[in-house]
């Protein structure tokens, strides 16, 4: 089967998801408009990882060993929201991309990455590479046909952020029928036919690395112990909370002493229950709303985002959905400001809530 076209451009070290059907990998542009399916058989999915992502090599080795030794291995990457499941899956995906790029070979003949949206049928229609028609049912048939054929050729499929059980989405049940390796990420701790792989909090040194990468002025050896205390006792080594605290600290130019004083004044403290889930995350984050000095409109937007489906929305649609409750005007920069402060995510001109609320 012919490989998809690669066009050499400037040197680079990162894999970047670009607009439409283009991915830039180590300076190569991969054009997915080629009708032939190559190593990657999906498109329109964000596979970028933060530059400071680290500390998951042991987990990566465990998962890749499981998939390489069993051609039909199905793994559920599970854990509390914000612990790093998505970044971990992207990390493993990029690992295989790098192997393919450097050696022109890999454990797998094909790999794909899909972000679950609504149901798996819709996810397939949006993300699999196939020749599209004007008919949804025909597109669905073609997408499934591509996946079913590729799954017979030693393939690995990632499906990120699945938020429905099999009985809630009948199209998900077809996953167990595919003769390929599948890695699913979800907050759910069980999926029929899938082996759970629990994401634990990062070790404290890697937590510090995340914090200081976002808030460089906190990289002070004299306050290293205080930083460790904040990340351990306040943030419970919860990855997204660490990122959020770092952004708050950096945007306000606070010292670690000032940050600790603010957290202490609101008695901010994350704790895990017996099942490894964070207790009262929403309640604790409301304390961060106050600490980070968000106004009522910003808080209203965040609360509304938590009720919206987990899918990116363009800025104008965001304003249309949120402007009445948040009392904002369409020419305001409030949504982009929330992105800059770390409260919402942004891809190109699309926004969505972090999956931690």
Tab-separated table of C-alpha atoms in Angstrom:
chain	number	residue	atom	x	y	z
A	1	UNK	CA	0.000	0.000	0.000
A	2	UNK	CA	1.415	3.369	-1.020
A	3	UNK	CA	2.537	5.710	1.768
A	4	UNK	CA	0.998	9.147	2.053
A	5	UNK	CA	2.966	12.027	0.585
A	6	UNK	CA	5.664	13.750	2.629
A	7	UNK	CA	6.892	17.219	1.631
A	8	UNK	CA	10.148	18.417	3.214
A	9	UNK	CA	10.114	21.898	4.699
A	10	UNK	CA	12.080	23.610	7.478
A	11	UNK	CA	13.821	21.697	10.231
A	12	UNK	CA	11.823	21.006	13.353
A	13	UNK	CA	11.643	18.698	16.336
A	14	UNK	CA	7.952	18.586	17.097
A	15	UNK	CA	4.811	16.978	15.780
A	16	UNK	CA	2.268	19.719	15.169
A	17	UNK	CA	-1.379	19.279	14.230
A	18	UNK	CA	-2.034	21.914	11.596
A	19	UNK	CA	-5.257	23.037	9.942
A	20	UNK	CA	-7.451	20.624	8.018
A	21	UNK	CA	-5.675	17.604	6.627
A	22	UNK	CA	-2.085	18.600	7.402
A	23	UNK	CA	0.235	17.382	10.137
A	24	UNK	CA	3.810	18.638	10.515
A	25	UNK	CA	6.213	16.062	11.921
A	26	UNK	CA	9.920	16.813	12.378
A	27	UNK	CA	9.736	19.324	9.580
A	28	UNK	CA	7.767	17.056	7.229
A	29	UNK	CA	4.287	17.980	6.083
A	30	UNK	CA	1.977	15.001	5.791
A	31	UNK	CA	-0.910	15.652	3.403
A	32	UNK	CA	-3.925	13.535	4.202
A	33	UNK	CA	-5.781	14.409	0.992
A	34	UNK	CA	-3.974	11.526	-0.675
A	35	UNK	CA	-6.577	8.778	-1.206
A	36	UNK	CA	-4.064	6.092	-0.241
A	37	UNK	CA	-3.904	5.254	3.457
A	38	UNK	CA	-0.435	5.393	4.961
A	39	UNK	CA	0.932	4.869	8.440
A	40	UNK	CA	-1.598	7.297	9.973
A	41	UNK	CA	-5.219	6.617	9.044
A	42	UNK	CA	-6.940	9.434	10.948
A	43	UNK	CA	-7.069	13.222	10.667
A	44	UNK	CA	-8.465	16.328	12.366
A	45	UNK	CA	-7.324	15.210	15.824
A	46	UNK	CA	-4.989	17.129	18.112
A	47	UNK	CA	-1.887	15.042	18.863
A	48	UNK	CA	0.345	17.790	20.296
A	49	UNK	CA	1.958	17.377	23.694
A	50	UNK	CA	3.219	20.100	25.987
A	51	UNK	CA	6.967	20.652	25.903
A	52	UNK	CA	7.189	20.044	29.648
A	53	UNK	CA	5.372	16.703	29.525
A	54	UNK	CA	7.612	14.156	31.225
A	55	UNK	CA	7.665	11.434	33.805
A	56	UNK	CA	5.538	8.810	32.063
A	57	UNK	CA	8.243	6.693	30.442
A	58	UNK	CA	7.656	3.722	32.729
A	59	UNK	CA	3.937	3.812	31.951
A	60	UNK	CA	4.693	4.169	28.242
A	61	UNK	CA	6.970	1.119	28.338
A	62	UNK	CA	4.329	-0.905	30.172
A	63	UNK	CA	1.591	-0.066	27.666
A	64	UNK	CA	3.762	-0.504	24.558
A	65	UNK	CA	4.988	-3.873	25.846
A	66	UNK	CA	1.406	-5.011	26.344
A	67	UNK	CA	0.368	-3.988	22.839
A	68	UNK	CA	3.472	-5.341	21.091
A	69	UNK	CA	3.144	-8.790	22.674
A	70	UNK	CA	-0.572	-9.188	21.996
A	71	UNK	CA	-1.996	-8.325	18.555
A	72	UNK	CA	-5.514	-8.018	19.973
A	73	UNK	CA	-4.739	-6.120	23.178
A	74	UNK	CA	-7.382	-3.637	24.295
A	75	UNK	CA	-6.363	-1.244	27.083
A	76	UNK	CA	-8.396	1.264	29.081
A	77	UNK	CA	-6.289	4.186	30.320
A	78	UNK	CA	-8.289	5.379	33.296
A	79	UNK	CA	-7.949	7.874	36.122
A	80	UNK	CA	-9.383	11.051	37.573
A	81	UNK	CA	-9.978	13.948	35.166
A	82	UNK	CA	-6.906	16.122	34.774
A	83	UNK	CA	-4.391	13.473	35.811
A	84	UNK	CA	-2.867	13.358	32.318
A	85	UNK	CA	-4.650	10.587	30.398
A	86	UNK	CA	-4.939	12.554	27.161
A	87	UNK	CA	-1.334	13.709	27.205
A	88	UNK	CA	-0.214	10.176	27.964
A	89	UNK	CA	-2.104	8.766	24.975
A	90	UNK	CA	-0.681	11.488	22.741
A	91	UNK	CA	2.764	10.702	24.131
A	92	UNK	CA	2.468	7.014	23.225
A	93	UNK	CA	1.029	7.907	19.813
A	94	UNK	CA	3.938	10.260	19.147
A	95	UNK	CA	6.322	7.515	20.264
A	96	UNK	CA	5.122	5.325	17.401
A	97	UNK	CA	5.224	8.249	14.982
A	98	UNK	CA	8.847	8.851	15.908
A	99	UNK	CA	9.730	5.187	15.416
A	100	UNK	CA	8.105	5.214	12.015
A	101	UNK	CA	9.803	8.481	11.049
A	102	UNK	CA	13.290	7.434	12.130
A	103	UNK	CA	13.294	3.784	11.095
A	104	UNK	CA	10.656	3.786	8.373
A	105	UNK	CA	9.117	0.951	10.351
A	106	UNK	CA	7.187	0.388	13.546
A	107	UNK	CA	5.571	-2.279	15.654
A	108	UNK	CA	2.399	-1.409	13.760
A	109	UNK	CA	1.632	-0.982	10.088
A	110	UNK	CA	-1.026	1.655	10.804
A	111	UNK	CA	-1.889	3.863	13.770
A	112	UNK	CA	-4.782	6.236	14.318
A	113	UNK	CA	-5.884	8.761	16.936
A	114	UNK	CA	-9.513	9.744	17.490
A	115	UNK	CA	-11.045	12.116	20.032
A	116	UNK	CA	-14.430	10.745	21.079
A	117	UNK	CA	-17.266	13.148	20.249
A	118	UNK	CA	-20.929	12.355	20.847
A	119	UNK	CA	-20.796	8.713	19.796
A	120	UNK	CA	-18.259	6.497	18.111
A	121	UNK	CA	-20.017	6.504	14.725
A	122	UNK	CA	-19.808	10.304	14.599
A	123	UNK	CA	-16.216	10.167	15.826
A	124	UNK	CA	-15.382	7.819	12.960
A	125	UNK	CA	-17.064	9.991	10.330
A	126	UNK	CA	-15.135	13.033	11.547
A	127	UNK	CA	-11.740	11.439	12.037
A	128	UNK	CA	-11.029	8.504	9.731
A	129	UNK	CA	-9.442	9.144	6.334
A	130	UNK	CA	-11.764	8.112	3.506
A	131	UNK	CA	-13.264	9.596	0.371
A	132	UNK	CA	-16.234	11.603	1.588
A	133	UNK	CA	-19.641	11.861	-0.031
A	134	UNK	CA	-22.612	14.139	0.640
A	135	UNK	CA	-24.495	11.372	2.418
A	136	UNK	CA	-23.868	10.752	6.140
A	137	UNK	CA	-24.869	7.082	6.045
A	138	UNK	CA	-22.533	6.466	3.131
A	139	UNK	CA	-19.717	8.304	4.925
A	140	UNK	CA	-20.323	6.164	7.982
A	141	UNK	CA	-20.197	2.999	5.893
A	142	UNK	CA	-16.952	4.118	4.232
A	143	UNK	CA	-15.328	5.104	7.532
A	144	UNK	CA	-16.139	1.750	9.105
A	145	UNK	CA	-14.985	-0.050	5.986
A	146	UNK	CA	-11.590	1.672	6.209
A	147	UNK	CA	-11.235	0.866	9.899
A	148	UNK	CA	-12.304	-2.739	9.494
A	149	UNK	CA	-9.840	-3.300	6.639
A	150	UNK	CA	-6.964	-1.542	8.401
A	151	UNK	CA	-7.621	-3.383	11.671
A	152	UNK	CA	-6.695	-6.621	9.872
A	153	UNK	CA	-3.225	-5.260	9.088
A	154	UNK	CA	-1.566	-5.031	12.531
A	155	UNK	CA	-2.967	-1.671	13.575
A	156	UNK	CA	-3.228	0.407	16.747
A	157	UNK	CA	-6.131	2.760	17.405
A	158	UNK	CA	-6.267	5.403	20.165
A	159	UNK	CA	-9.671	6.741	21.249
A	160	UNK	CA	-9.362	9.610	23.686
A	161	UNK	CA	-11.854	10.869	26.261
A	162	UNK	CA	-14.631	8.307	25.877
A	163	UNK	CA	-17.440	9.489	28.148
A	164	UNK	CA	-20.095	6.829	27.481
A	165	UNK	CA	-20.394	3.166	28.386
A	166	UNK	CA	-21.065	0.501	25.777
A	167	UNK	CA	-24.752	0.310	26.689
A	168	UNK	CA	-25.048	4.076	26.091
A	169	UNK	CA	-23.408	3.969	22.663
A	170	UNK	CA	-24.028	0.849	20.609
A	171	UNK	CA	-21.350	1.854	18.089
A	172	UNK	CA	-18.723	1.483	20.819
A	173	UNK	CA	-19.608	-2.188	21.160
A	174	UNK	CA	-18.096	-2.819	17.721
A	175	UNK	CA	-14.636	-2.113	19.167
A	176	UNK	CA	-14.469	-5.568	20.697
A	177	UNK	CA	-15.032	-7.062	17.247
A	178	UNK	CA	-12.063	-5.285	15.634
A	179	UNK	CA	-8.959	-7.532	15.277
A	180	UNK	CA	-6.496	-4.814	16.281
A	181	UNK	CA	-4.935	-3.190	19.335
A	182	UNK	CA	-6.995	-0.391	20.882
A	183	UNK	CA	-6.122	2.095	23.627
A	184	UNK	CA	-9.066	4.008	25.086
A	185	UNK	CA	-8.811	6.815	27.638
A	186	UNK	CA	-11.732	7.514	29.961
A	187	UNK	CA	-12.658	8.461	33.501
A	188	UNK	CA	-14.612	5.217	33.653
A	189	UNK	CA	-12.657	2.514	35.453
A	190	UNK	CA	-14.121	-0.443	33.549
A	191	UNK	CA	-14.878	-1.269	29.912
A	192	UNK	CA	-15.985	-4.731	28.867
A	193	UNK	CA	-13.092	-6.531	27.157
A	194	UNK	CA	-10.533	-3.846	28.069
A	195	UNK	CA	-7.691	-4.210	30.581
A	196	UNK	CA	-7.625	-1.204	32.953
A	197	UNK	CA	-4.403	0.782	33.201
A	198	UNK	CA	-4.674	3.312	36.030
A	199	UNK	CA	-2.879	6.643	35.692
A	200	UNK	CA	-1.362	7.573	39.034
A	201	UNK	CA	-0.206	11.087	40.035
A	202	UNK	CA	3.227	12.101	38.803
A	203	UNK	CA	6.228	11.944	41.096
A	204	UNK	CA	6.930	15.206	42.852
A	205	UNK	CA	10.052	16.096	40.829
A	206	UNK	CA	8.067	15.973	37.599
A	207	UNK	CA	5.303	18.024	39.216
A	208	UNK	CA	7.890	20.684	40.008
A	209	UNK	CA	9.119	20.588	36.424
A	210	UNK	CA	5.612	21.323	35.138
A	211	UNK	CA	5.119	24.191	37.568
A	212	UNK	CA	8.455	25.901	36.874
A	213	UNK	CA	8.076	25.459	33.102
A	214	UNK	CA	4.886	27.531	33.273
A	215	UNK	CA	6.038	29.854	36.069
A	216	UNK	CA	9.822	30.260	35.586
A	217	UNK	CA	10.350	32.702	38.438
A	218	UNK	CA	9.331	29.910	40.853
A	219	UNK	CA	12.445	27.950	39.873
A	220	UNK	CA	14.281	28.970	43.025
A	221	UNK	CA	16.371	26.474	44.962
A	222	UNK	CA	15.696	28.338	48.192
A	223	UNK	CA	11.958	27.723	47.807
A	224	UNK	CA	12.193	24.210	46.423
A	225	UNK	CA	10.835	22.724	49.642
A	226	UNK	CA	7.872	25.129	49.720
A	227	UNK	CA	7.050	24.320	46.089
A	228	UNK	CA	7.049	20.633	46.936
A	229	UNK	CA	4.703	21.229	49.854
A	230	UNK	CA	2.251	23.190	47.691
A	231	UNK	CA	2.225	20.574	44.955
A	232	UNK	CA	1.944	17.656	47.363
A	233	UNK	CA	-0.360	18.904	50.102
A	234	UNK	CA	-2.397	21.499	48.185
A	235	UNK	CA	-2.523	20.159	44.614
A	236	UNK	CA	-2.247	16.443	45.496
A	237	UNK	CA	0.130	16.055	42.516
A	238	UNK	CA	-2.887	16.499	40.242
A	239	UNK	CA	-1.463	17.494	36.852
A	240	UNK	CA	-4.090	19.954	35.656
A	241	UNK	CA	-4.289	21.676	39.050
A	242	UNK	CA	-0.510	22.084	39.034
A	243	UNK	CA	-0.707	23.731	35.611
A	244	UNK	CA	-3.533	25.964	36.800
A	245	UNK	CA	-1.746	27.055	39.984
A	246	UNK	CA	1.383	27.794	37.957
A	247	UNK	CA	-0.577	29.958	35.502
A	248	UNK	CA	-2.298	31.822	38.339
A	249	UNK	CA	1.013	32.397	40.113
A	250	UNK	CA	2.708	33.519	36.911
A	251	UNK	CA	-0.094	35.828	35.723
A	252	UNK	CA	-0.179	37.642	39.078
A	253	UNK	CA	3.626	37.663	39.520
A	254	UNK	CA	3.227	36.083	42.948
A	255	UNK	CA	6.043	34.539	44.885
A	256	UNK	CA	5.509	31.016	46.183
A	257	UNK	CA	5.001	32.502	49.649
A	258	UNK	CA	2.231	34.703	48.287
A	259	UNK	CA	0.636	31.792	46.438
A	260	UNK	CA	0.719	29.638	49.569
A	261	UNK	CA	-0.817	32.479	51.597
A	262	UNK	CA	-3.666	32.818	49.067
A	263	UNK	CA	-4.317	29.070	49.044
A	264	UNK	CA	-4.193	28.961	52.850
A	265	UNK	CA	-6.633	31.883	53.161
A	266	UNK	CA	-9.236	29.883	51.204
A	267	UNK	CA	-8.206	26.545	52.745
A	268	UNK	CA	-7.608	25.137	49.271
A	269	UNK	CA	-6.662	21.464	49.412
A	270	UNK	CA	-7.285	18.564	47.037
A	271	UNK	CA	-7.649	15.076	48.506
A	272	UNK	CA	-8.321	11.660	47.014
A	273	UNK	CA	-10.987	9.261	48.238
A	274	UNK	CA	-10.597	5.505	48.694
A	275	UNK	CA	-11.281	4.953	44.992
A	276	UNK	CA	-8.590	7.352	43.829
A	277	UNK	CA	-11.018	10.101	42.830
A	278	UNK	CA	-10.601	13.699	43.936
A	279	UNK	CA	-13.131	14.800	46.501
A	280	UNK	CA	-15.133	17.966	45.816
A	281	UNK	CA	-13.045	19.110	42.844
A	282	UNK	CA	-15.710	21.589	41.776
A	283	UNK	CA	-15.877	23.069	45.279
A	284	UNK	CA	-12.098	23.431	45.501
A	285	UNK	CA	-11.893	25.028	42.059
A	286	UNK	CA	-14.454	27.624	43.101
A	287	UNK	CA	-11.886	28.672	45.684
A	288	UNK	CA	-9.406	29.109	42.832
A	289	UNK	CA	-11.954	31.305	41.017
A	290	UNK	CA	-11.747	33.654	43.979
A	291	UNK	CA	-7.984	33.365	44.399
A	292	UNK	CA	-7.364	34.157	40.730
A	293	UNK	CA	-9.704	37.156	40.960
A	294	UNK	CA	-12.149	36.065	38.275
A	295	UNK	CA	-15.135	38.352	37.821
A	296	UNK	CA	-18.752	37.198	37.782
A	297	UNK	CA	-18.880	37.029	33.984
A	298	UNK	CA	-15.776	34.836	33.841
A	299	UNK	CA	-17.173	32.536	36.502
A	300	UNK	CA	-20.502	32.304	34.654
A	301	UNK	CA	-18.679	31.309	31.469
A	302	UNK	CA	-16.723	28.571	33.234
A	303	UNK	CA	-19.845	27.200	34.904
A	304	UNK	CA	-21.633	27.193	31.533
A	305	UNK	CA	-18.694	25.459	29.845
A	306	UNK	CA	-18.935	22.670	32.375
A	307	UNK	CA	-22.458	21.902	31.124
A	308	UNK	CA	-21.619	21.966	27.407
A	309	UNK	CA	-20.648	18.858	25.417
A	310	UNK	CA	-16.929	18.134	25.371
A	311	UNK	CA	-16.212	19.403	21.877
A	312	UNK	CA	-14.436	22.506	20.536
A	313	UNK	CA	-16.609	25.526	19.748
A	314	UNK	CA	-15.599	28.532	17.645
A	315	UNK	CA	-15.465	31.870	19.433
A	316	UNK	CA	-18.630	33.316	17.852
A	317	UNK	CA	-20.675	30.256	18.876
A	318	UNK	CA	-19.206	30.517	22.386
A	319	UNK	CA	-20.406	34.110	22.619
A	320	UNK	CA	-23.836	33.195	21.260
A	321	UNK	CA	-24.305	30.426	23.822
A	322	UNK	CA	-22.839	32.272	26.786
A	323	UNK	CA	-23.397	35.991	26.314
A	324	UNK	CA	-26.816	36.221	28.030
A	325	UNK	CA	-25.911	34.354	31.218
A	326	UNK	CA	-22.455	35.930	31.405
A	327	UNK	CA	-23.683	39.364	30.259
A	328	UNK	CA	-20.871	39.773	27.747
A	329	UNK	CA	-20.666	41.411	24.331
A	330	UNK	CA	-19.351	39.669	21.224
A	331	UNK	CA	-16.455	42.079	20.806
A	332	UNK	CA	-15.051	41.299	24.237
A	333	UNK	CA	-11.835	39.319	24.728
A	334	UNK	CA	-13.089	37.605	27.870
A	335	UNK	CA	-13.056	34.063	26.449
A	336	UNK	CA	-9.532	34.426	25.125
A	337	UNK	CA	-8.549	35.901	28.488
A	338	UNK	CA	-9.809	32.752	30.232
A	339	UNK	CA	-7.681	30.717	27.835
A	340	UNK	CA	-4.624	32.826	28.678
A	341	UNK	CA	-5.307	32.260	32.378
A	342	UNK	CA	-5.456	28.505	31.816
A	343	UNK	CA	-9.119	27.915	32.574
A	344	UNK	CA	-10.200	26.794	29.110
A	345	UNK	CA	-8.423	25.106	26.220
A	346	UNK	CA	-7.903	26.473	22.737
A	347	UNK	CA	-7.052	24.884	19.413
A	348	UNK	CA	-6.648	27.342	16.557
A	349	UNK	CA	-9.793	29.502	17.006
A	350	UNK	CA	-11.802	26.799	18.782
A	351	UNK	CA	-12.413	26.702	22.515
A	352	UNK	CA	-13.615	24.035	24.915
A	353	UNK	CA	-13.657	23.469	28.635
A	354	UNK	CA	-10.918	21.441	30.193
A	355	UNK	CA	-12.243	17.965	30.966
A	356	UNK	CA	-11.596	18.506	34.663
A	357	UNK	CA	-14.836	20.199	35.721
